[in-house]
GROMACS .gro file of C-alpha atoms in nm:
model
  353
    1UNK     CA    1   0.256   3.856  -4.739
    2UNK     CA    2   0.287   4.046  -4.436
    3UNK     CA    3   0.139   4.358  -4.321
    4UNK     CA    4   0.493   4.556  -4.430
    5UNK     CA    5   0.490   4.357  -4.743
    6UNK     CA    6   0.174   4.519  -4.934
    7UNK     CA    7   0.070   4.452  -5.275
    8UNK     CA    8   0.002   4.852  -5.292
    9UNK     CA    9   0.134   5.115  -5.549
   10UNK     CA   10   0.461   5.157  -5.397
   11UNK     CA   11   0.558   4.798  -5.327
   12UNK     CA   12   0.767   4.744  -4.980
   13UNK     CA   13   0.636   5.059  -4.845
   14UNK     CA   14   0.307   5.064  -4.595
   15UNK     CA   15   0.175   5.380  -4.488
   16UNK     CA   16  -0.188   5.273  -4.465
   17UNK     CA   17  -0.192   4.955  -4.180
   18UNK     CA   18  -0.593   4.946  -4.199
   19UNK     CA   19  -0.628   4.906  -4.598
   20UNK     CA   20  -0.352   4.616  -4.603
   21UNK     CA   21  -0.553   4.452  -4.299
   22UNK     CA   22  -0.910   4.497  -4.541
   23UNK     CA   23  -0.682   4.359  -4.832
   24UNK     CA   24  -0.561   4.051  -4.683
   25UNK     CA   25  -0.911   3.971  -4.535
   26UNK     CA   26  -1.092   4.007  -4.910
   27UNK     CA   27  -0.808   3.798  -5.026
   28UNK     CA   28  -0.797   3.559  -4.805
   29UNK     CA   29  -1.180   3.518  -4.878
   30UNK     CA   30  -1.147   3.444  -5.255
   31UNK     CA   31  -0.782   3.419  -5.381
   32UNK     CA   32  -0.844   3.432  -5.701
   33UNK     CA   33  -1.139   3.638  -5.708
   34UNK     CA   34  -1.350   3.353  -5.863
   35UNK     CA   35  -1.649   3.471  -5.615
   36UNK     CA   36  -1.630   3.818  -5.733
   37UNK     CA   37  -1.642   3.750  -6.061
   38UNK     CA   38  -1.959   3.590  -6.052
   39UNK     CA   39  -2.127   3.825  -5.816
   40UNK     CA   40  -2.017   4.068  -6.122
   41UNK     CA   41  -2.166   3.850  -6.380
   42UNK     CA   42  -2.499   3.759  -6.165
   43UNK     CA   43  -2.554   4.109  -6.110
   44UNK     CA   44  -2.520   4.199  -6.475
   45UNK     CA   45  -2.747   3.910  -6.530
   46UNK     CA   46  -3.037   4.040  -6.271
   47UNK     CA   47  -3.035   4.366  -6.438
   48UNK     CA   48  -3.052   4.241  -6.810
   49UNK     CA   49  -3.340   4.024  -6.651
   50UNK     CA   50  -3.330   3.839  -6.975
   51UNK     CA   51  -3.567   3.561  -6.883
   52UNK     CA   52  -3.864   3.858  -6.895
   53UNK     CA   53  -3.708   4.068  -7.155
   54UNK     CA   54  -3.480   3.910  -7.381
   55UNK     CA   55  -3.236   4.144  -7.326
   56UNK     CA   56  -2.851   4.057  -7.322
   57UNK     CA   57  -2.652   4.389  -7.341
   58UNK     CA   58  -2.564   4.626  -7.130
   59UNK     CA   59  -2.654   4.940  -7.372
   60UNK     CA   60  -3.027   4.822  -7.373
   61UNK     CA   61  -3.099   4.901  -7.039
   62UNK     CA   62  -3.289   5.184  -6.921
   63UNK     CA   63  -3.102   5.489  -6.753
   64UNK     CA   64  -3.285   5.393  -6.425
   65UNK     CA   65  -3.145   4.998  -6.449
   66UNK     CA   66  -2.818   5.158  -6.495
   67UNK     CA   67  -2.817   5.385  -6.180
   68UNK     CA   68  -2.918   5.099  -6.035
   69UNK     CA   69  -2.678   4.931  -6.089
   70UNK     CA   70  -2.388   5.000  -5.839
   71UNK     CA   71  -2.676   4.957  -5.567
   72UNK     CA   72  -2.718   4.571  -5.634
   73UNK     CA   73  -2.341   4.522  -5.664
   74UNK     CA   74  -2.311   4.702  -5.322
   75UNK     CA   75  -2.615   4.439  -5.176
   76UNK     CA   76  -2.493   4.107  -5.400
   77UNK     CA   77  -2.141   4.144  -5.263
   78UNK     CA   78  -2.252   4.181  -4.914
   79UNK     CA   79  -2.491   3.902  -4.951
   80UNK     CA   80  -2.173   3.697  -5.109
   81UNK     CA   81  -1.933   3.766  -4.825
   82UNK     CA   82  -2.147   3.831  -4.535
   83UNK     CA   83  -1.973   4.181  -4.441
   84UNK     CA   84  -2.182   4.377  -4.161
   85UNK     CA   85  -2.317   4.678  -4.181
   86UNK     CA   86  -2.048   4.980  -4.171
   87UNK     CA   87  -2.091   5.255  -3.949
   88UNK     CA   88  -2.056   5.513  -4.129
   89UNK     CA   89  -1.986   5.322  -4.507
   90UNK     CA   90  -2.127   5.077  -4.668
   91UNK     CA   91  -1.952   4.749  -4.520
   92UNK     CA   92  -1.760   4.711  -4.198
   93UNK     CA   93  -1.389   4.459  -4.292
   94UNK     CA   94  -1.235   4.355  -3.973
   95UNK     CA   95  -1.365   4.643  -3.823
   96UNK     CA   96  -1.302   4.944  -4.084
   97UNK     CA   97  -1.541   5.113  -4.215
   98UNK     CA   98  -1.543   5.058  -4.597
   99UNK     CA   99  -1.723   5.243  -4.890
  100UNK     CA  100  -1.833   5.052  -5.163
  101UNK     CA  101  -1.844   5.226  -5.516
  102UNK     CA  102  -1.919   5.029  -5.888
  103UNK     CA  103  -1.892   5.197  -6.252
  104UNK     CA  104  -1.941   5.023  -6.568
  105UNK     CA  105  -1.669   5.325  -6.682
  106UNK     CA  106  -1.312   5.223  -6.587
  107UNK     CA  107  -1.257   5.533  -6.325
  108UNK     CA  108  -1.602   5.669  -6.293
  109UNK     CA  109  -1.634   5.577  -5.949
  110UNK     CA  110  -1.891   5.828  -5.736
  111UNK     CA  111  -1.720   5.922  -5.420
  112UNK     CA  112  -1.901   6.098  -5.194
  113UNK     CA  113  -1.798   6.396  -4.963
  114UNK     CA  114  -1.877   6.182  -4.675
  115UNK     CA  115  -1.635   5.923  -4.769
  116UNK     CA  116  -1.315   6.141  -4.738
  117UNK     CA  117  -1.066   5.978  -4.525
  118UNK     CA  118  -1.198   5.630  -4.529
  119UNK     CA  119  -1.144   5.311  -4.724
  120UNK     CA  120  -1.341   5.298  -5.063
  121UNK     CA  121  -1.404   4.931  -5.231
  122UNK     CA  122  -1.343   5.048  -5.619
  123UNK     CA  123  -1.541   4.809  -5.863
  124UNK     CA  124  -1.553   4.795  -6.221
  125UNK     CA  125  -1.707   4.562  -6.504
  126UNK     CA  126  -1.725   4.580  -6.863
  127UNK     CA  127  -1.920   4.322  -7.018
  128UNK     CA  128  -1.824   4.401  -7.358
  129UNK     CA  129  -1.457   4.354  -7.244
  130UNK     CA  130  -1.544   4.113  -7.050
  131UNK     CA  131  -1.310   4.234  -6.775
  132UNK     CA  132  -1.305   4.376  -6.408
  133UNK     CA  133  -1.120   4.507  -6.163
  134UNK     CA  134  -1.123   4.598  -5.789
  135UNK     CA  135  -0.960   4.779  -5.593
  136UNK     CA  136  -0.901   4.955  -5.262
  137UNK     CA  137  -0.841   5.351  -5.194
  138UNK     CA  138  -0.822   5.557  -4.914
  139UNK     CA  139  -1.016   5.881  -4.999
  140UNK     CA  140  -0.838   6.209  -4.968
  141UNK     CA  141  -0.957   6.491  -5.121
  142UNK     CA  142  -0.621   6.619  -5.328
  143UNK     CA  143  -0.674   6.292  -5.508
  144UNK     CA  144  -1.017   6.377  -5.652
  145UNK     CA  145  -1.211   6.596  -5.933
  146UNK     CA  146  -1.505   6.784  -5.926
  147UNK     CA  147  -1.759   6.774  -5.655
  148UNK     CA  148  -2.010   7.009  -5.901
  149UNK     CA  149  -2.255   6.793  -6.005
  150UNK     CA  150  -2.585   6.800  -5.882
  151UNK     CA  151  -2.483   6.536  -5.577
  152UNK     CA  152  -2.139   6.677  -5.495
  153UNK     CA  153  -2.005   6.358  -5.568
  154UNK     CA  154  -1.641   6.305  -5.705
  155UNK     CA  155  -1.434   6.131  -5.892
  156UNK     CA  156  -1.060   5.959  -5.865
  157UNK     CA  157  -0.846   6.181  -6.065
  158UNK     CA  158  -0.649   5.987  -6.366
  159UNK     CA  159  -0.310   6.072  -6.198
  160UNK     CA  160  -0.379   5.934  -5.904
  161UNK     CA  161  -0.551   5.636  -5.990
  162UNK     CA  162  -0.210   5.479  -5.944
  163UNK     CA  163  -0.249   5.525  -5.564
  164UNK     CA  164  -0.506   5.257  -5.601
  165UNK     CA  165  -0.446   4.958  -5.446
  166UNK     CA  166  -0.574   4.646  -5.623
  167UNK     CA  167  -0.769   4.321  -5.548
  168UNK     CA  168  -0.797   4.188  -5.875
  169UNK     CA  169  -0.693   4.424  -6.201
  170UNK     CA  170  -0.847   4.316  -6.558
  171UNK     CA  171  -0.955   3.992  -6.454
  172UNK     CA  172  -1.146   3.805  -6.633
  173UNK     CA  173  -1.563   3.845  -6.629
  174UNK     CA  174  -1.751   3.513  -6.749
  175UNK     CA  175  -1.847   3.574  -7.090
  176UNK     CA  176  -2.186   3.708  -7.192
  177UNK     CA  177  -2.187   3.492  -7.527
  178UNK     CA  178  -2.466   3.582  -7.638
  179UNK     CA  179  -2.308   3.965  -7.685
  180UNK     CA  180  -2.007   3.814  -7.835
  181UNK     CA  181  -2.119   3.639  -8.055
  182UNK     CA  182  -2.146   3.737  -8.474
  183UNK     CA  183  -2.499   3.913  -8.557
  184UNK     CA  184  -2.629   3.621  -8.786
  185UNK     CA  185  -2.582   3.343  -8.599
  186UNK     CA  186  -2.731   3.564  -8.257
  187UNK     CA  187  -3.028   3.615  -8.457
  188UNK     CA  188  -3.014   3.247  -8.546
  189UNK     CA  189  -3.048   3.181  -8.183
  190UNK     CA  190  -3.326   3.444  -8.081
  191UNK     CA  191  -3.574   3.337  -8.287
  192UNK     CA  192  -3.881   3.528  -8.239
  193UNK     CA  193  -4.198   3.419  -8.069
  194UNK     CA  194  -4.390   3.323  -7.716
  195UNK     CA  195  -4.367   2.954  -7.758
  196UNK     CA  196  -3.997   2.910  -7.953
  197UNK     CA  197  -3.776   2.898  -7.591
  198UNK     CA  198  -3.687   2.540  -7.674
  199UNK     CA  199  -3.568   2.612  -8.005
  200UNK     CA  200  -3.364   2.854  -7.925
  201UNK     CA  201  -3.215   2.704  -7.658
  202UNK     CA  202  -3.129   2.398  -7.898
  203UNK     CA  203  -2.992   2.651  -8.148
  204UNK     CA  204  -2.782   2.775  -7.869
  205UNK     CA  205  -2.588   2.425  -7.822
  206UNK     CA  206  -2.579   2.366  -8.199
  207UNK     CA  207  -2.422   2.650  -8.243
  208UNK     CA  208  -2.219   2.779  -8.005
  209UNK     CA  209  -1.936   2.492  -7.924
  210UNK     CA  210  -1.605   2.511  -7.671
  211UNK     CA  211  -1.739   2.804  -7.444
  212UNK     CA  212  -1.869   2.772  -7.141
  213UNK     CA  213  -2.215   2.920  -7.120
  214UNK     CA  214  -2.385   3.067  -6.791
  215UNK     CA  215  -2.732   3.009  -6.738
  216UNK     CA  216  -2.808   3.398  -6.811
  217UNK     CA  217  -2.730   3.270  -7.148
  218UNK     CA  218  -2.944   2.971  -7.170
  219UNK     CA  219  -3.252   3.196  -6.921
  220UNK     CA  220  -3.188   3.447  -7.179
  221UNK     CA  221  -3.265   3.176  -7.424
  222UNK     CA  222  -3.556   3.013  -7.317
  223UNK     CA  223  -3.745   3.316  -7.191
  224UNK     CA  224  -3.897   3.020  -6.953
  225UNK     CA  225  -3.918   3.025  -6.568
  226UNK     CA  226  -3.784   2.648  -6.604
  227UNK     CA  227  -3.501   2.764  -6.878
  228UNK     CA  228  -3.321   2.461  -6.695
  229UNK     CA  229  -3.508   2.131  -6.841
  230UNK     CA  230  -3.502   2.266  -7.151
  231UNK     CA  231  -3.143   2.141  -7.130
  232UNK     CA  232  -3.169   1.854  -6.957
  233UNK     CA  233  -3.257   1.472  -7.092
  234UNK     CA  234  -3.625   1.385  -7.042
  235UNK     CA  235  -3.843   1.442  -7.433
  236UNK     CA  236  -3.707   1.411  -7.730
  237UNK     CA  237  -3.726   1.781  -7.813
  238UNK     CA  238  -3.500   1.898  -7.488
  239UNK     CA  239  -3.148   2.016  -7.640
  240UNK     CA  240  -2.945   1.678  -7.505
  241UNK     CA  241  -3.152   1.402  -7.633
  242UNK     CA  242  -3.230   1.631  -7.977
  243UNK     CA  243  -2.869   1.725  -8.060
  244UNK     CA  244  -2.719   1.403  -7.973
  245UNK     CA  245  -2.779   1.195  -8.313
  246UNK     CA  246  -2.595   1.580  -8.476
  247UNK     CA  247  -2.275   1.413  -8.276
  248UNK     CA  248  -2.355   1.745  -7.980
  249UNK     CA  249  -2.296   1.680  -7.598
  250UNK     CA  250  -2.393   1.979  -7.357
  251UNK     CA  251  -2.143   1.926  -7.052
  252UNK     CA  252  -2.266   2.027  -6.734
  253UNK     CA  253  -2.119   2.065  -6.440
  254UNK     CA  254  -2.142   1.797  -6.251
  255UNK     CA  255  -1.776   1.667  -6.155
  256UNK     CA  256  -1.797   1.371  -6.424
  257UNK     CA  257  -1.923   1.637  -6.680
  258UNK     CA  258  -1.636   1.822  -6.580
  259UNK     CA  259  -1.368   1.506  -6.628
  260UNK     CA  260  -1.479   1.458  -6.965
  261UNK     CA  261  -1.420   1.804  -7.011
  262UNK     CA  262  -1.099   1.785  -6.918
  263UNK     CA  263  -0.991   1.486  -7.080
  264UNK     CA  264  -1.131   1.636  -7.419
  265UNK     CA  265  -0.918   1.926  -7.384
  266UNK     CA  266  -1.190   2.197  -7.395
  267UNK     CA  267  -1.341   2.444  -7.158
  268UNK     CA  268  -1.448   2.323  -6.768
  269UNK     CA  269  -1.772   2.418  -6.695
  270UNK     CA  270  -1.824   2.561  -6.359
  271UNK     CA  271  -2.120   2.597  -6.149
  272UNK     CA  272  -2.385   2.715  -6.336
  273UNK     CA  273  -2.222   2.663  -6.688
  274UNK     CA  274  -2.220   2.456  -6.982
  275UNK     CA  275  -1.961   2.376  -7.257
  276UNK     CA  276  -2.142   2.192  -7.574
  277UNK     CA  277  -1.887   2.040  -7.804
  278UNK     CA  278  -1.954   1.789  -8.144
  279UNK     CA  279  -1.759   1.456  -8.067
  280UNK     CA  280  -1.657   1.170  -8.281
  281UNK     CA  281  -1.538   0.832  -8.192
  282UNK     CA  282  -1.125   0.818  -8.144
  283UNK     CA  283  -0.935   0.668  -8.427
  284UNK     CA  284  -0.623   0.615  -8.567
  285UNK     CA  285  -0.603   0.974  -8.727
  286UNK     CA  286  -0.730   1.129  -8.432
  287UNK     CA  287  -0.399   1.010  -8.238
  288UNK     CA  288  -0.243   1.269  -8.011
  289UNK     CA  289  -0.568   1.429  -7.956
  290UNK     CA  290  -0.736   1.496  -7.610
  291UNK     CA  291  -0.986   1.228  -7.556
  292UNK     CA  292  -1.228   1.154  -7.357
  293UNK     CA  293  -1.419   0.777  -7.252
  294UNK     CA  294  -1.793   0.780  -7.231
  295UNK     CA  295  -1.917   0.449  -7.201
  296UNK     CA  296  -1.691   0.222  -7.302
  297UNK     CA  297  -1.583   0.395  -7.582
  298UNK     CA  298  -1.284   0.694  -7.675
  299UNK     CA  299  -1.398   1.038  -7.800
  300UNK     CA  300  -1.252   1.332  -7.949
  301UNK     CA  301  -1.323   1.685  -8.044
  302UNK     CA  302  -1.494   1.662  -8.405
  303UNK     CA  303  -1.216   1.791  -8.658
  304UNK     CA  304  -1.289   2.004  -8.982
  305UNK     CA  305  -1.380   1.667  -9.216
  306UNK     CA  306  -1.516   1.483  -8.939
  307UNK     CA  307  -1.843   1.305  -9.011
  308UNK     CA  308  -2.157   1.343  -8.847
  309UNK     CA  309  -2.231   1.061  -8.574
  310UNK     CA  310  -2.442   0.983  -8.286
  311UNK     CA  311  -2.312   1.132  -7.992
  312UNK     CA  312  -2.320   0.893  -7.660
  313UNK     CA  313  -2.497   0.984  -7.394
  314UNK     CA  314  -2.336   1.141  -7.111
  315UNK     CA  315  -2.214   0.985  -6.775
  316UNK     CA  316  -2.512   0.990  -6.462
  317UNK     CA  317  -2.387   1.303  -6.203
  318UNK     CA  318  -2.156   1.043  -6.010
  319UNK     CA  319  -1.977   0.898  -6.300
  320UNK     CA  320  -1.646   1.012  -6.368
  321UNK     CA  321  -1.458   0.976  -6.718
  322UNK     CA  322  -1.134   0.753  -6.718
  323UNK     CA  323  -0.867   0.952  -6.885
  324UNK     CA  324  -0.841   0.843  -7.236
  325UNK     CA  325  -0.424   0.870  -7.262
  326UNK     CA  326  -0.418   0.571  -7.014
  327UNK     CA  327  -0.231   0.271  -6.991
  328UNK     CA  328  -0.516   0.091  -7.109
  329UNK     CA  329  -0.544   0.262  -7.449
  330UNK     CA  330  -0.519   0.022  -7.767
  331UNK     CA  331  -0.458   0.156  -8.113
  332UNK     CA  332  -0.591  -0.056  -8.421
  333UNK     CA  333  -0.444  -0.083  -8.723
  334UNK     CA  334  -0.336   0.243  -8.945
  335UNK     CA  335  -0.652   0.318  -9.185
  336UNK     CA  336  -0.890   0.058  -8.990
  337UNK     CA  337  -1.117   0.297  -8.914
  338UNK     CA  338  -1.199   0.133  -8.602
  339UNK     CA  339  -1.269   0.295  -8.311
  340UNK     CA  340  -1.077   0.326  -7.956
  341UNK     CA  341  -1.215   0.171  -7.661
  342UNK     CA  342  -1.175   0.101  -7.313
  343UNK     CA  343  -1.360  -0.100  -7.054
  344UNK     CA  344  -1.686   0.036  -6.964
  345UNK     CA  345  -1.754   0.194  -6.650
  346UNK     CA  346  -2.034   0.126  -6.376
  347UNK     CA  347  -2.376   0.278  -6.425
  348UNK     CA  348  -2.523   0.525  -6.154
  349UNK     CA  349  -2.878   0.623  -6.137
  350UNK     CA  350  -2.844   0.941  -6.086
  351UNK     CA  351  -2.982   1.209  -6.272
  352UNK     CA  352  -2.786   1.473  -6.516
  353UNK     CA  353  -2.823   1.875  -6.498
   0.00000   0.00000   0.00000
């Protein structure tokens, strides 16, 4: 893209050199707006404050957390991507000023009178929807409503929200499972009670399988400033070693964590995630399914009829997992039952998330 080829509302046309010059620099910082999104869902996260409160929706939080809000996007993003100080706005991109508005309301973005005739960074999250957006718009005055409230703020008019140039529209927002998921088995999960954070972060992993879940989700959980190694191997009762004989892995994300994700078929987790899934040994009526080796041995995704077994345990932080469709691969004999495996790989001592 060059600077007279803009991704803007009227494509091929540019009548605005200094918002293409902000839009290629925030693009060219995260392409696919991966960073975003998680300043989004981190800031969502810090507000719910669920380690302290238990809290994981948005409608609980007080009026004040709310107006908060767009305040702590305004800081986390400039933390994220290092912008300087504006002059006049919020940020200063490349050397333009830049305004920096967030609404949990699609098009409920505060403009200010001061911010006529300069750049505004337009930010929007639903966690229900689990979608966002971003967006950059030159402030001019014909394009706004109102201006009577109490602040003299405004807002984007609906017509013109076209002349909005965007970042990143409806992209996806990390899930907040814990929101999505049905009412019985959420209350499954929160258990009640000071000293129940490892039990409901072991319900968590039994029951919630093939999404990747943040650690909001598990802090949420534990209600535990060390919300972590309740996760982690170590006693019998953390959620790995207690859920393995169920047939339960909790894939971190660690890069051999993240192979055998892959090779299963499932979700990756990324930093700061976890994907739990029940696994079964590969056999012969498991053939043409994703699978995954974990030492020594072929696993699949457990299937509706699948028994319960003893899930292995997971390869050390360096391992990888050799793709199971491999050259290697031997299938027994139709209705053996045996299982498929494939030469085990070397043991590293390092430890697992």
């Amino acid at each position: 893209m060059t600077l007279f080829e803009p991704p803007g509302p009227t494509a091929g046309v540019c009548d605005d050199p200094e918002l293409m010059v902000a839009y290629q620099h925030l693009i060219g910082l995260d392409p696919d707006g991966t960073r975003f999104a998680k300043v989004l869902r981190d800031t969502i996260d810090q507000l719910l404050n669920g380690e302290a409160t238990g809290r994981y929706d948005w409608a609980d939080l007080f009026k004040t957390e709310k107006t908060h809000a767009g305040t702590l996007v305004e800081i986390n993003l400039q933390r994220e991507f290092e912008f300087t100080d504006g002059v006049e706005m919020d940020y200063r991109i490349e050397g333009i000023d830049v305004d920096c508005k967030y609404s949990q309301r699609f098009g409920s973005w505060m403009i200010p009178p001061e911010a006529e005739g300069h750049l505004c960074l337009l930010v929007w999250a639903d966690d229900s929807q689990s979608k966002w957006s971003a967006g950059l718009l030159r402030i001019k005055r014909e394009w706004l409503n109102g201006g009577t409230n109490r602040d003299m703020k405004f807002t984007v008019k609906a017509e013109h929200r076209n002349k909005i140039t965007w970042l990143w529209k409806d992209s996806e927002l990390p899930e907040n499972v814990l929101l999505h998921l049905p009412p019985a088995t959420r209350a499954r999960i929160l258990i009640p009670g000071r000293n129940k954070g490892q039990a409901r972060v072991r319900e968590l992993f039994r029951s919630v399988h093939g999404k990747r879940i943040g650690r909001g989700v598990v802090r949420t959980a534990a209600q535990q400033l060390d919300y972590m190694a309740r996760v982690r191997e170590g006693s019998s009762g953390r959620a790995r070693p207690a859920l393995r004989p169920e047939g339960i892995i909790i894939l971190g994300d660690y890069q051999s964590h993240q192979a055998v994700a892959r090779d299963l078929g499932g979700p990756v987790p990324a930093e700061g995630e976890f994907v739990a899934h029940r696994v079964v040994r590969a056999r012969q009526k498991h053939e043409g399914l994703p699978q995954a080796e974990i030492n020594g041995e072929l696993w699949v995704i457990a299937q509706p009829g699948d028994g319960v077994e003893t899930a292995p345990q997971l390869p050390e932080a360096q391992e990888g997992s050799t793709r199971a469709a491999q050259q290697r691969r031997l299938l027994p004999p139709k209705d053996s039952g045996a299982s498929l495996t494939t030469p085990r790989q070397e043991e590293l001592g390092s430890d697992g998330p």
